Tab-separated table of C-alpha atoms in Angstrom:
chain	number	residue	atom	x	y	z
A	1	UNK	CA	-238.278	48.258	132.828
A	2	UNK	CA	-241.392	50.039	133.880
A	3	UNK	CA	-242.362	48.522	137.214
A	4	UNK	CA	-245.255	50.994	138.014
A	5	UNK	CA	-247.518	50.107	135.041
A	6	UNK	CA	-246.982	46.331	135.733
A	7	UNK	CA	-247.605	46.840	139.399
A	8	UNK	CA	-250.811	48.721	138.484
A	9	UNK	CA	-251.885	46.137	136.025
A	10	UNK	CA	-251.310	43.395	138.723
A	11	UNK	CA	-253.241	45.357	141.246
A	12	UNK	CA	-256.120	45.845	138.822
A	13	UNK	CA	-256.261	42.018	138.184
A	14	UNK	CA	-256.207	41.162	141.886
A	15	UNK	CA	-258.743	43.832	142.852
A	16	UNK	CA	-261.999	41.803	142.183
A	17	UNK	CA	-260.619	38.998	144.527
A	18	UNK	CA	-259.629	41.602	147.198
A	19	UNK	CA	-263.116	43.131	147.131
A	20	UNK	CA	-264.799	39.772	147.258
A	21	UNK	CA	-262.715	38.858	150.298
A	22	UNK	CA	-263.438	42.220	151.938
A	23	UNK	CA	-267.224	41.765	151.465
A	24	UNK	CA	-266.894	38.193	152.998
A	25	UNK	CA	-265.109	39.771	155.965
A	26	UNK	CA	-267.748	42.537	156.261
A	27	UNK	CA	-270.532	39.996	156.247
A	28	UNK	CA	-268.973	38.127	158.936
A	29	UNK	CA	-268.325	41.241	161.092
A	30	UNK	CA	-272.047	42.270	160.545
A	31	UNK	CA	-273.091	38.746	161.752
A	32	UNK	CA	-270.936	39.123	164.760
A	33	UNK	CA	-272.369	42.606	165.629
A	34	UNK	CA	-275.899	41.265	165.270
A	35	UNK	CA	-275.062	38.458	167.637
A	36	UNK	CA	-273.580	40.758	170.120
A	37	UNK	CA	-276.444	43.092	169.924
A	38	UNK	CA	-278.999	40.038	170.600
A	39	UNK	CA	-276.883	39.026	173.585
A	40	UNK	CA	-276.874	42.465	174.961
A	41	UNK	CA	-280.649	42.727	174.522
A	42	UNK	CA	-281.169	39.549	176.276
A	43	UNK	CA	-278.907	40.804	179.242
A	44	UNK	CA	-280.828	44.005	179.324
A	45	UNK	CA	-284.077	42.111	179.546
A	46	UNK	CA	-282.833	40.087	182.529
A	47	UNK	CA	-281.420	42.963	184.234
A	48	UNK	CA	-284.731	44.775	183.900
A	49	UNK	CA	-286.466	41.692	185.579
A	50	UNK	CA	-284.265	41.983	188.700
A	51	UNK	CA	-285.933	43.150	191.793
A	52	UNK	CA	-285.008	46.757	192.392
A	53	UNK	CA	-283.530	47.543	195.823
């Protein structure tokens, strides 16, 4: 029994699905970062409008 070639073949079959899921997760992370950046920008604008003193 040669487990390594079989495991490699299985990994090769699974790789497209793994990469697709990774791209999906990355897209979600990018949306989250964009949302955080927008909130931060809004907060900065509000802070800048506060009276100084």
